Amino acid sequence: MSERRLPSWVARSAQGAPPASARSVQPRPAQPGAVPMPSGLGLDSAAVRARMVQRLAASGLKSAAVLEAMGGVERHRFVDSALVNQAYEDTSLPIGLGQTISKPSVVARMIELLLDCDAARDGRGRVLEIGTGCGYQAAVLARVTREVYSIERLRGLHEKARNNLRPWRLANVHLIFGDGMLGYAGGAPYAGIISAAGGENMPDAWCEQLAVGGRLIAPMVVAPGRQALLVIDKSSYGFTQSVLEAVNFVPLKSGIA
Ligand code: SAH
């Protein structure tokens, strides 16, 4: 294993908050004048994120909106403090209860695909995310689309996401505790549906709750032990499906826990 050097902003966070002038994109304070989260990550965290965005662009990600959103969301605030030094590497990370946050390149790729359809283009539509996890992808989606409904079946993670997102007070993100295999009728029809968990079959509810002109992106099992990214487009004539690259997501499970 190669030795990892801590980014300088991690080292600095251990010594306390940097001067206010060094802070970059901060969560909105809960009350005027209040600083809602322990800080310590400032301009250097923005620089590390900017390098991540450069790598995403170099690897072929084209959407300016997605690149900007990836640069704007502080991924290090969504992972355990012990993993902060890996937050901007292109790697999936554990978020508790046996689940993982997807690697940035996969999050960005899926959102870029999601937005490339008639209903979701230009961020006009409502989007449903299956598998809120720690809330990171919901925060990215909130920057590129009008409204985000995100559903999680594990109460512990639903609450973790709520806590992680609270400081930003994102009025366009709705977190739901429930079984996403049933979709979420409350926000339907959706311009886009994006699943962060891989199932054996595409739940009917997802196709039903997709708007005409909308797009569904989900990892699905395509052969025993093999998942691929599926893209389903809904038109007034019906559905078309494309099978894209191999992926490796946590399993889609039914019921709540
Ligand atoms: N988008 C998340 C990634 C979470 S991993 C993030 O940014 O952190 C996938 C999540 O899907 C897990 O938290 C898992 O509990 C959840 N999941 C699996 N099956 C589900 C279902 N039927 N309904 C809702 N969430 C589900």
PDB file of C-alpha atoms and ligand atoms in Angstrom:
ATOM      1  CA  MET A   1       0.000   0.000   0.000  1.00  0.00           C
ATOM      2  CA  SER A   2       1.332   3.412  -0.852  1.00  0.00           C
ATOM      3  CA  GLU A   3       1.910   5.874   1.909  1.00  0.00           C
ATOM      4  CA  ARG A   4      -0.615   8.695   2.013  1.00  0.00           C
ATOM      5  CA  ARG A   5       0.270  12.228   2.873  1.00  0.00           C
ATOM      6  CA  LEU A   6      -2.444  14.169   4.660  1.00  0.00           C
ATOM      7  CA  PRO A   7      -3.570  17.185   2.669  1.00  0.00           C
ATOM      8  CA  SER A   8      -2.401  20.300   4.444  1.00  0.00           C
ATOM      9  CA  TRP A   9      -5.961  21.316   5.326  1.00  0.00           C
ATOM     10  CA  VAL A  10      -6.439  18.105   7.315  1.00  0.00           C
ATOM     11  CA  ALA A  11      -3.346  18.771   9.330  1.00  0.00           C
ATOM     12  CA  ARG A  12      -4.526  22.289   9.910  1.00  0.00           C
ATOM     13  CA  SER A  13      -7.980  21.193  11.036  1.00  0.00           C
ATOM     14  CA  ALA A  14      -6.364  19.286  13.874  1.00  0.00           C
ATOM     15  CA  GLN A  15      -4.934  22.569  15.113  1.00  0.00           C
ATOM     16  CA  GLY A  16      -8.229  24.422  15.073  1.00  0.00           C
ATOM     17  CA  ALA A  17     -10.066  26.634  12.657  1.00  0.00           C
ATOM     18  CA  PRO A  18      -8.165  28.681  10.103  1.00  0.00           C
ATOM     19  CA  PRO A  19      -8.655  32.419   9.986  1.00  0.00           C
ATOM     20  CA  ALA A  20     -12.063  33.420   8.664  1.00  0.00           C
ATOM     21  CA  SER A  21     -10.385  34.846   5.578  1.00  0.00           C
ATOM     22  CA  ALA A  22      -9.201  31.344   4.660  1.00  0.00           C
ATOM     23  CA  ARG A  23     -12.642  29.765   4.715  1.00  0.00           C
ATOM     24  CA  SER A  24     -14.318  29.056   1.434  1.00  0.00           C
ATOM     25  CA  VAL A  25     -17.798  27.725   0.730  1.00  0.00           C
ATOM     26  CA  GLN A  26     -19.402  27.432   4.124  1.00  0.00           C
ATOM     27  CA  PRO A  27     -22.779  26.040   5.113  1.00  0.00           C
ATOM     28  CA  ARG A  28     -25.366  28.705   5.711  1.00  0.00           C
ATOM     29  CA  PRO A  29     -25.579  29.528   9.430  1.00  0.00           C
ATOM     30  CA  ALA A  30     -28.680  28.221  11.206  1.00  0.00           C
ATOM     31  CA  GLN A  31     -29.104  31.613  12.894  1.00  0.00           C
ATOM     32  CA  PRO A  32     -27.712  34.924  11.802  1.00  0.00           C
ATOM     33  CA  GLY A  33     -24.164  35.154  12.984  1.00  0.00           C
ATOM     34  CA  ALA A  34     -23.920  31.539  14.147  1.00  0.00           C
ATOM     35  CA  VAL A  35     -21.311  29.211  12.649  1.00  0.00           C
ATOM     36  CA  PRO A  36     -23.065  25.864  12.506  1.00  0.00           C
ATOM     37  CA  MET A  37     -20.231  23.382  12.038  1.00  0.00           C
ATOM     38  CA  PRO A  38     -16.743  23.007  13.332  1.00  0.00           C
ATOM     39  CA  SER A  39     -14.629  24.323  10.539  1.00  0.00           C
ATOM     40  CA  GLY A  40     -10.942  24.157   9.956  1.00  0.00           C
ATOM     41  CA  LEU A  41     -11.146  23.386   6.250  1.00  0.00           C
ATOM     42  CA  GLY A  42     -10.754  26.418   4.112  1.00  0.00           C
ATOM     43  CA  LEU A  43      -9.151  27.471   0.887  1.00  0.00           C
ATOM     44  CA  ASP A  44      -7.023  24.364   0.776  1.00  0.00           C
ATOM     45  CA  SER A  45     -10.081  22.143   0.778  1.00  0.00           C
ATOM     46  CA  ALA A  46     -11.356  24.128  -2.214  1.00  0.00           C
ATOM     47  CA  ALA A  47      -8.015  23.546  -3.922  1.00  0.00           C
ATOM     48  CA  VAL A  48      -8.142  19.791  -3.313  1.00  0.00           C
ATOM     49  CA  ARG A  49     -11.693  19.767  -4.660  1.00  0.00           C
ATOM     50  CA  ALA A  50     -10.655  21.794  -7.690  1.00  0.00           C
ATOM     51  CA  ARG A  51      -8.045  19.158  -8.465  1.00  0.00           C
ATOM     52  CA  MET A  52     -10.719  16.468  -8.187  1.00  0.00           C
ATOM     53  CA  VAL A  53     -12.839  18.435 -10.664  1.00  0.00           C
ATOM     54  CA  GLN A  54      -9.865  18.736 -13.037  1.00  0.00           C
ATOM     55  CA  ARG A  55      -9.434  14.965 -12.915  1.00  0.00           C
ATOM     56  CA  LEU A  56     -13.147  14.469 -13.623  1.00  0.00           C
ATOM     57  CA  ALA A  57     -12.924  16.776 -16.637  1.00  0.00           C
ATOM     58  CA  ALA A  58      -9.757  15.054 -17.861  1.00  0.00           C
ATOM     59  CA  SER A  59     -11.480  11.686 -17.623  1.00  0.00           C
ATOM     60  CA  GLY A  60     -14.222  12.876 -19.986  1.00  0.00           C
ATOM     61  CA  LEU A  61     -16.925  14.472 -17.848  1.00  0.00           C
ATOM     62  CA  LYS A  62     -18.313  17.318 -19.962  1.00  0.00           C
ATOM     63  CA  SER A  63     -21.253  18.902 -18.166  1.00  0.00           C
ATOM     64  CA  ALA A  64     -20.220  22.291 -16.794  1.00  0.00           C
ATOM     65  CA  ALA A  65     -23.140  22.174 -14.354  1.00  0.00           C
ATOM     66  CA  VAL A  66     -22.048  18.819 -12.937  1.00  0.00           C
ATOM     67  CA  LEU A  67     -18.391  19.857 -12.715  1.00  0.00           C
ATOM     68  CA  GLU A  68     -19.396  23.007 -10.882  1.00  0.00           C
ATOM     69  CA  ALA A  69     -21.632  21.078  -8.487  1.00  0.00           C
ATOM     70  CA  MET A  70     -18.871  18.547  -7.754  1.00  0.00           C
ATOM     71  CA  GLY A  71     -16.546  21.440  -7.013  1.00  0.00           C
ATOM     72  CA  GLY A  72     -19.070  23.064  -4.726  1.00  0.00           C
ATOM     73  CA  VAL A  73     -20.022  20.237  -2.383  1.00  0.00           C
ATOM     74  CA  GLU A  74     -17.619  19.536   0.458  1.00  0.00           C
ATOM     75  CA  ARG A  75     -17.382  15.735   0.333  1.00  0.00           C
ATOM     76  CA  HIS A  76     -15.155  15.682   3.399  1.00  0.00           C
ATOM     77  CA  ARG A  77     -18.084  16.806   5.537  1.00  0.00           C
ATOM     78  CA  PHE A  78     -20.048  13.664   4.647  1.00  0.00           C
ATOM     79  CA  VAL A  79     -17.479  11.060   5.739  1.00  0.00           C
ATOM     80  CA  ASP A  80     -16.140  10.049   9.146  1.00  0.00           C
ATOM     81  CA  SER A  81     -13.304  12.190  10.442  1.00  0.00           C
ATOM     82  CA  ALA A  82     -10.907   9.236  10.114  1.00  0.00           C
ATOM     83  CA  LEU A  83     -11.544   9.188   6.347  1.00  0.00           C
ATOM     84  CA  VAL A  84     -11.330  12.912   5.678  1.00  0.00           C
ATOM     85  CA  ASN A  85      -7.908  12.571   4.071  1.00  0.00           C
ATOM     86  CA  GLN A  86      -9.409  10.296   1.404  1.00  0.00           C
ATOM     87  CA  ALA A  87     -12.516  12.385   0.733  1.00  0.00           C
ATOM     88  CA  TYR A  88     -11.301  13.774  -2.611  1.00  0.00           C
ATOM     89  CA  GLU A  89      -9.706  10.623  -3.932  1.00  0.00           C
ATOM     90  CA  ASP A  90     -11.649   8.721  -6.547  1.00  0.00           C
ATOM     91  CA  THR A  91     -12.668   6.010  -4.172  1.00  0.00           C
ATOM     92  CA  SER A  92     -15.826   4.739  -2.505  1.00  0.00           C
ATOM     93  CA  LEU A  93     -15.827   5.071   1.279  1.00  0.00           C
ATOM     94  CA  PRO A  94     -17.759   3.425   4.122  1.00  0.00           C
ATOM     95  CA  ILE A  95     -20.571   5.520   5.613  1.00  0.00           C
ATOM     96  CA  GLY A  96     -21.753   3.087   8.310  1.00  0.00           C
ATOM     97  CA  LEU A  97     -24.292   0.244   8.513  1.00  0.00           C
ATOM     98  CA  GLY A  98     -22.366  -1.644   5.832  1.00  0.00           C
ATOM     99  CA  GLN A  99     -23.064   0.982   3.138  1.00  0.00           C
ATOM    100  CA  THR A 100     -20.703   3.082   1.022  1.00  0.00           C
ATOM    101  CA  ILE A 101     -20.609   6.475  -0.630  1.00  0.00           C
ATOM    102  CA  SER A 102     -19.861   6.023  -4.357  1.00  0.00           C
ATOM    103  CA  LYS A 103     -16.645   7.315  -5.825  1.00  0.00           C
ATOM    104  CA  PRO A 104     -16.842  10.879  -7.166  1.00  0.00           C
ATOM    105  CA  SER A 105     -16.357   9.795 -10.785  1.00  0.00           C
ATOM    106  CA  VAL A 106     -19.391   7.499 -10.567  1.00  0.00           C
ATOM    107  CA  VAL A 107     -21.568  10.135  -8.866  1.00  0.00           C
ATOM    108  CA  ALA A 108     -20.607  12.684 -11.523  1.00  0.00           C
ATOM    109  CA  ARG A 109     -21.069  10.259 -14.422  1.00  0.00           C
ATOM    110  CA  MET A 110     -24.530   9.198 -13.246  1.00  0.00           C
ATOM    111  CA  ILE A 111     -25.709  12.763 -12.713  1.00  0.00           C
ATOM    112  CA  GLU A 112     -24.375  13.812 -16.113  1.00  0.00           C
ATOM    113  CA  LEU A 113     -26.324  10.950 -17.719  1.00  0.00           C
ATOM    114  CA  LEU A 114     -29.411  11.832 -15.698  1.00  0.00           C
ATOM    115  CA  LEU A 115     -29.460  15.424 -16.912  1.00  0.00           C
ATOM    116  CA  ASP A 116     -29.038  14.420 -20.554  1.00  0.00           C
ATOM    117  CA  CYS A 117     -32.738  13.920 -21.299  1.00  0.00           C
ATOM    118  CA  ASP A 118     -35.593  16.209 -22.360  1.00  0.00           C
ATOM    119  CA  ALA A 119     -37.299  16.451 -18.963  1.00  0.00           C
ATOM    120  CA  ALA A 120     -34.224  17.009 -16.775  1.00  0.00           C
ATOM    121  CA  ARG A 121     -32.095  19.160 -19.090  1.00  0.00           C
ATOM    122  CA  ASP A 122     -31.321  22.635 -17.733  1.00  0.00           C
ATOM    123  CA  GLY A 123     -32.136  21.483 -14.202  1.00  0.00           C
ATOM    124  CA  ARG A 124     -35.827  22.143 -14.621  1.00  0.00           C
ATOM    125  CA  GLY A 125     -37.200  18.936 -13.190  1.00  0.00           C
ATOM    126  CA  ARG A 126     -37.790  17.044  -9.984  1.00  0.00           C
ATOM    127  CA  VAL A 127     -35.447  14.132  -9.310  1.00  0.00           C
ATOM    128  CA  LEU A 128     -35.853  11.042  -7.119  1.00  0.00           C
ATOM    129  CA  GLU A 129     -32.753   9.471  -5.569  1.00  0.00           C
ATOM    130  CA  ILE A 130     -33.021   5.926  -4.205  1.00  0.00           C
ATOM    131  CA  GLY A 131     -30.524   5.451  -1.360  1.00  0.00           C
ATOM    132  CA  THR A 132     -29.774   8.726   0.427  1.00  0.00           C
ATOM    133  CA  GLY A 133     -26.872   7.189   2.359  1.00  0.00           C
ATOM    134  CA  CYS A 134     -24.883  10.022   3.913  1.00  0.00           C
ATOM    135  CA  GLY A 135     -26.606  12.657   1.750  1.00  0.00           C
ATOM    136  CA  TYR A 136     -23.628  13.563  -0.435  1.00  0.00           C
ATOM    137  CA  GLN A 137     -25.186  12.798  -3.808  1.00  0.00           C
ATOM    138  CA  ALA A 138     -28.404  14.542  -2.755  1.00  0.00           C
ATOM    139  CA  ALA A 139     -26.336  17.674  -2.063  1.00  0.00           C
ATOM    140  CA  VAL A 140     -24.754  17.473  -5.517  1.00  0.00           C
ATOM    141  CA  LEU A 141     -28.155  16.897  -7.144  1.00  0.00           C
ATOM    142  CA  ALA A 142     -29.556  19.905  -5.294  1.00  0.00           C
ATOM    143  CA  ARG A 143     -27.152  22.118  -7.242  1.00  0.00           C
ATOM    144  CA  VAL A 144     -28.151  20.896 -10.667  1.00  0.00           C
ATOM    145  CA  THR A 145     -31.872  20.316 -10.440  1.00  0.00           C
ATOM    146  CA  ARG A 146     -34.956  22.115  -9.208  1.00  0.00           C
ATOM    147  CA  GLU A 147     -36.053  19.678  -6.531  1.00  0.00           C
ATOM    148  CA  VAL A 148     -34.617  16.486  -5.041  1.00  0.00           C
ATOM    149  CA  TYR A 149     -36.562  13.733  -3.293  1.00  0.00           C
ATOM    150  CA  SER A 150     -34.190  11.250  -1.683  1.00  0.00           C
ATOM    151  CA  ILE A 151     -35.354   8.086   0.026  1.00  0.00           C
ATOM    152  CA  GLU A 152     -33.408   5.792   2.376  1.00  0.00           C
ATOM    153  CA  ARG A 153     -34.494   2.474   3.917  1.00  0.00           C
ATOM    154  CA  LEU A 154     -32.074   2.518   6.891  1.00  0.00           C
ATOM    155  CA  ARG A 155     -33.239   4.876   9.615  1.00  0.00           C
ATOM    156  CA  GLY A 156     -29.682   5.380  10.907  1.00  0.00           C
ATOM    157  CA  LEU A 157     -28.495   6.668   7.535  1.00  0.00           C
ATOM    158  CA  HIS A 158     -31.630   8.708   6.908  1.00  0.00           C
ATOM    159  CA  GLU A 159     -30.866  10.521  10.152  1.00  0.00           C
ATOM    160  CA  LYS A 160     -27.170  10.821   9.372  1.00  0.00           C
ATOM    161  CA  ALA A 161     -28.021  12.474   6.040  1.00  0.00           C
ATOM    162  CA  ARG A 162     -30.452  14.807   7.788  1.00  0.00           C
ATOM    163  CA  ASN A 163     -27.693  15.889  10.187  1.00  0.00           C
ATOM    164  CA  ASN A 164     -25.102  16.193   7.424  1.00  0.00           C
ATOM    165  CA  LEU A 165     -27.360  18.356   5.274  1.00  0.00           C
ATOM    166  CA  ARG A 166     -28.945  20.469   8.016  1.00  0.00           C
ATOM    167  CA  PRO A 167     -26.301  23.248   8.035  1.00  0.00           C
ATOM    168  CA  TRP A 168     -26.890  23.949   4.348  1.00  0.00           C
ATOM    169  CA  ARG A 169     -30.644  24.265   4.801  1.00  0.00           C
ATOM    170  CA  LEU A 170     -31.308  23.151   1.245  1.00  0.00           C
ATOM    171  CA  ALA A 171     -34.945  24.057   0.699  1.00  0.00           C
ATOM    172  CA  ASN A 172     -35.093  21.961  -2.491  1.00  0.00           C
ATOM    173  CA  VAL A 173     -34.054  18.652  -0.852  1.00  0.00           C
ATOM    174  CA  HIS A 174     -36.692  16.388   0.698  1.00  0.00           C
ATOM    175  CA  LEU A 175     -35.398  13.415   2.695  1.00  0.00           C
ATOM    176  CA  ILE A 176     -37.768  10.477   3.056  1.00  0.00           C
ATOM    177  CA  PHE A 177     -37.453   7.402   5.247  1.00  0.00           C
ATOM    178  CA  GLY A 178     -38.967   4.453   3.403  1.00  0.00           C
ATOM    179  CA  ASP A 179     -38.558   1.667   0.886  1.00  0.00           C
ATOM    180  CA  GLY A 180     -37.361   3.188  -2.361  1.00  0.00           C
ATOM    181  CA  MET A 181     -38.343   0.077  -4.301  1.00  0.00           C
ATOM    182  CA  LEU A 182     -41.819   1.597  -4.160  1.00  0.00           C
ATOM    183  CA  GLY A 183     -40.461   4.893  -5.449  1.00  0.00           C
ATOM    184  CA  TYR A 184     -42.018   7.930  -3.799  1.00  0.00           C
ATOM    185  CA  ALA A 185     -45.387   8.881  -5.238  1.00  0.00           C
ATOM    186  CA  GLY A 186     -45.394  12.207  -3.339  1.00  0.00           C
ATOM    187  CA  GLY A 187     -43.036  13.862  -5.834  1.00  0.00           C
ATOM    188  CA  ALA A 188     -43.977  12.014  -9.039  1.00  0.00           C
ATOM    189  CA  PRO A 189     -43.717  12.339 -11.955  1.00  0.00           C
ATOM    190  CA  TYR A 190     -39.932  12.724 -11.917  1.00  0.00           C
ATOM    191  CA  ALA A 191     -37.779  14.125 -14.682  1.00  0.00           C
ATOM    192  CA  GLY A 192     -35.067  11.788 -13.425  1.00  0.00           C
ATOM    193  CA  ILE A 193     -34.695   8.823 -11.101  1.00  0.00           C
ATOM    194  CA  ILE A 194     -31.251   7.767  -9.909  1.00  0.00           C
ATOM    195  CA  SER A 195     -30.527   4.697  -7.808  1.00  0.00           C
ATOM    196  CA  ALA A 196     -27.467   4.352  -5.615  1.00  0.00           C
ATOM    197  CA  ALA A 197     -28.163   0.674  -4.942  1.00  0.00           C
ATOM    198  CA  GLY A 198     -28.134  -2.224  -7.403  1.00  0.00           C
ATOM    199  CA  GLY A 199     -31.169  -4.496  -7.753  1.00  0.00           C
ATOM    200  CA  GLU A 200     -32.003  -7.712  -9.565  1.00  0.00           C
ATOM    201  CA  ASN A 201     -34.969  -6.183 -11.396  1.00  0.00           C
ATOM    202  CA  MET A 202     -36.143  -2.684 -12.171  1.00  0.00           C
ATOM    203  CA  PRO A 203     -39.037  -1.928  -9.795  1.00  0.00           C
ATOM    204  CA  ASP A 204     -42.260  -1.145 -11.715  1.00  0.00           C
ATOM    205  CA  ALA A 205     -42.889   1.899  -9.528  1.00  0.00           C
ATOM    206  CA  TRP A 206     -39.788   3.628 -10.881  1.00  0.00           C
ATOM    207  CA  CYS A 207     -40.917   3.339 -14.482  1.00  0.00           C
ATOM    208  CA  GLU A 208     -44.438   4.437 -13.536  1.00  0.00           C
ATOM    209  CA  GLN A 209     -43.221   7.474 -11.588  1.00  0.00           C
ATOM    210  CA  LEU A 210     -40.914   8.671 -14.372  1.00  0.00           C
ATOM    211  CA  ALA A 211     -42.214  11.589 -16.447  1.00  0.00           C
ATOM    212  CA  VAL A 212     -42.501  11.322 -20.219  1.00  0.00           C
ATOM    213  CA  GLY A 213     -39.177  12.652 -21.502  1.00  0.00           C
ATOM    214  CA  GLY A 214     -37.514  11.560 -18.261  1.00  0.00           C
ATOM    215  CA  ARG A 215     -34.605   9.244 -17.589  1.00  0.00           C
ATOM    216  CA  LEU A 216     -33.870   6.562 -15.027  1.00  0.00           C
ATOM    217  CA  ILE A 217     -30.286   5.565 -14.148  1.00  0.00           C
ATOM    218  CA  ALA A 218     -29.716   2.509 -12.007  1.00  0.00           C
ATOM    219  CA  PRO A 219     -27.156  -0.197 -11.410  1.00  0.00           C
ATOM    220  CA  MET A 220     -28.726  -3.601 -12.099  1.00  0.00           C
ATOM    221  CA  VAL A 221     -27.537  -7.176 -11.861  1.00  0.00           C
ATOM    222  CA  VAL A 222     -27.004  -8.311 -15.473  1.00  0.00           C
ATOM    223  CA  ALA A 223     -25.478 -11.730 -14.750  1.00  0.00           C
ATOM    224  CA  PRO A 224     -24.724 -13.577 -11.510  1.00  0.00           C
ATOM    225  CA  GLY A 225     -22.331 -11.386  -9.549  1.00  0.00           C
ATOM    226  CA  ARG A 226     -22.203  -8.713 -12.277  1.00  0.00           C
ATOM    227  CA  GLN A 227     -23.783  -5.269 -12.215  1.00  0.00           C
ATOM    228  CA  ALA A 228     -24.006  -2.739 -15.023  1.00  0.00           C
ATOM    229  CA  LEU A 229     -25.394   0.754 -15.259  1.00  0.00           C
ATOM    230  CA  LEU A 230     -28.800   0.813 -16.953  1.00  0.00           C
ATOM    231  CA  VAL A 231     -30.314   3.885 -18.574  1.00  0.00           C
ATOM    232  CA  ILE A 232     -34.045   3.857 -19.282  1.00  0.00           C
ATOM    233  CA  ASP A 233     -35.700   6.653 -21.243  1.00  0.00           C
ATOM    234  CA  LYS A 234     -39.455   7.153 -21.214  1.00  0.00           C
ATOM    235  CA  SER A 235     -41.195   8.633 -24.232  1.00  0.00           C
ATOM    236  CA  SER A 236     -44.829   8.800 -25.263  1.00  0.00           C
ATOM    237  CA  TYR A 237     -44.165   5.611 -27.253  1.00  0.00           C
ATOM    238  CA  GLY A 238     -42.776   3.605 -24.338  1.00  0.00           C
ATOM    239  CA  PHE A 239     -39.354   2.819 -22.864  1.00  0.00           C
ATOM    240  CA  THR A 240     -35.896   2.372 -24.361  1.00  0.00           C
ATOM    241  CA  GLN A 241     -33.079   0.794 -22.404  1.00  0.00           C
ATOM    242  CA  SER A 242     -29.292   0.991 -22.722  1.00  0.00           C
ATOM    243  CA  VAL A 243     -26.806  -1.108 -20.787  1.00  0.00           C
ATOM    244  CA  LEU A 244     -23.604   0.810 -20.041  1.00  0.00           C
ATOM    245  CA  GLU A 245     -20.423   0.026 -18.140  1.00  0.00           C
ATOM    246  CA  ALA A 246     -19.904  -2.453 -15.298  1.00  0.00           C
ATOM    247  CA  VAL A 247     -20.348  -1.001 -11.801  1.00  0.00           C
ATOM    248  CA  ASN A 248     -20.249  -2.188  -8.223  1.00  0.00           C
ATOM    249  CA  PHE A 249     -22.968  -0.842  -5.931  1.00  0.00           C
ATOM    250  CA  VAL A 250     -24.378  -2.017  -2.605  1.00  0.00           C
ATOM    251  CA  PRO A 251     -27.532  -4.135  -3.045  1.00  0.00           C
ATOM    252  CA  LEU A 252     -31.008  -2.697  -3.379  1.00  0.00           C
ATOM    253  CA  LYS A 253     -33.091  -4.234  -0.590  1.00  0.00           C
ATOM    254  CA  SER A 254     -36.795  -4.152   0.143  1.00  0.00           C
ATOM    255  CA  GLY A 255     -38.422  -2.968   3.360  1.00  0.00           C
ATOM    256  CA  ILE A 256     -37.110  -0.591   6.009  1.00  0.00           C
ATOM    257  CA  ALA A 257     -34.756  -1.240   8.903  1.00  0.00           C
TER     258      ALA A 257
HETATM  259  N1  SAH B   1     -26.158   8.274  -2.550  1.00  0.00           N
HETATM  260  C1  SAH B   1     -25.553   7.808  -1.348  1.00  0.00           C
HETATM  261  C2  SAH B   1     -24.955   6.427  -1.518  1.00  0.00           C
HETATM  262  C3  SAH B   1     -25.514   5.509  -0.515  1.00  0.00           C
HETATM  263  S1  SAH B   1     -25.174   3.804  -0.748  1.00  0.00           S
HETATM  264  C4  SAH B   1     -24.534   8.805  -0.803  1.00  0.00           C
HETATM  265  O1  SAH B   1     -24.239   9.809  -1.462  1.00  0.00           O
HETATM  266  O2  SAH B   1     -24.070   8.588   0.307  1.00  0.00           O
HETATM  267  C5  SAH B   1     -26.779   3.198  -1.207  1.00  0.00           C
HETATM  268  C6  SAH B   1     -27.861   3.352  -0.196  1.00  0.00           C
HETATM  269  O3  SAH B   1     -29.027   2.734  -0.730  1.00  0.00           O
HETATM  270  C7  SAH B   1     -27.618   2.684   1.153  1.00  0.00           C
HETATM  271  O4  SAH B   1     -27.659   3.644   2.150  1.00  0.00           O
HETATM  272  C8  SAH B   1     -28.765   1.680   1.273  1.00  0.00           C
HETATM  273  O5  SAH B   1     -29.268   1.546   2.603  1.00  0.00           O
HETATM  274  C9  SAH B   1     -29.796   2.308   0.363  1.00  0.00           C
HETATM  275  N2  SAH B   1     -30.857   1.405  -0.108  1.00  0.00           N
HETATM  276  C10 SAH B   1     -30.773   0.108  -0.519  1.00  0.00           C
HETATM  277  N3  SAH B   1     -32.004  -0.338  -0.862  1.00  0.00           N
HETATM  278  C11 SAH B   1     -32.870   0.697  -0.672  1.00  0.00           C
HETATM  279  C12 SAH B   1     -34.277   0.855  -0.836  1.00  0.00           C
HETATM  280  N4  SAH B   1     -35.077  -0.132  -1.249  1.00  0.00           N
HETATM  281  N5  SAH B   1     -34.830   2.067  -0.555  1.00  0.00           N
HETATM  282  C13 SAH B   1     -34.062   3.085  -0.119  1.00  0.00           C
HETATM  283  N6  SAH B   1     -32.741   2.992   0.073  1.00  0.00           N
HETATM  284  C14 SAH B   1     -32.144   1.810  -0.198  1.00  0.00           C
END
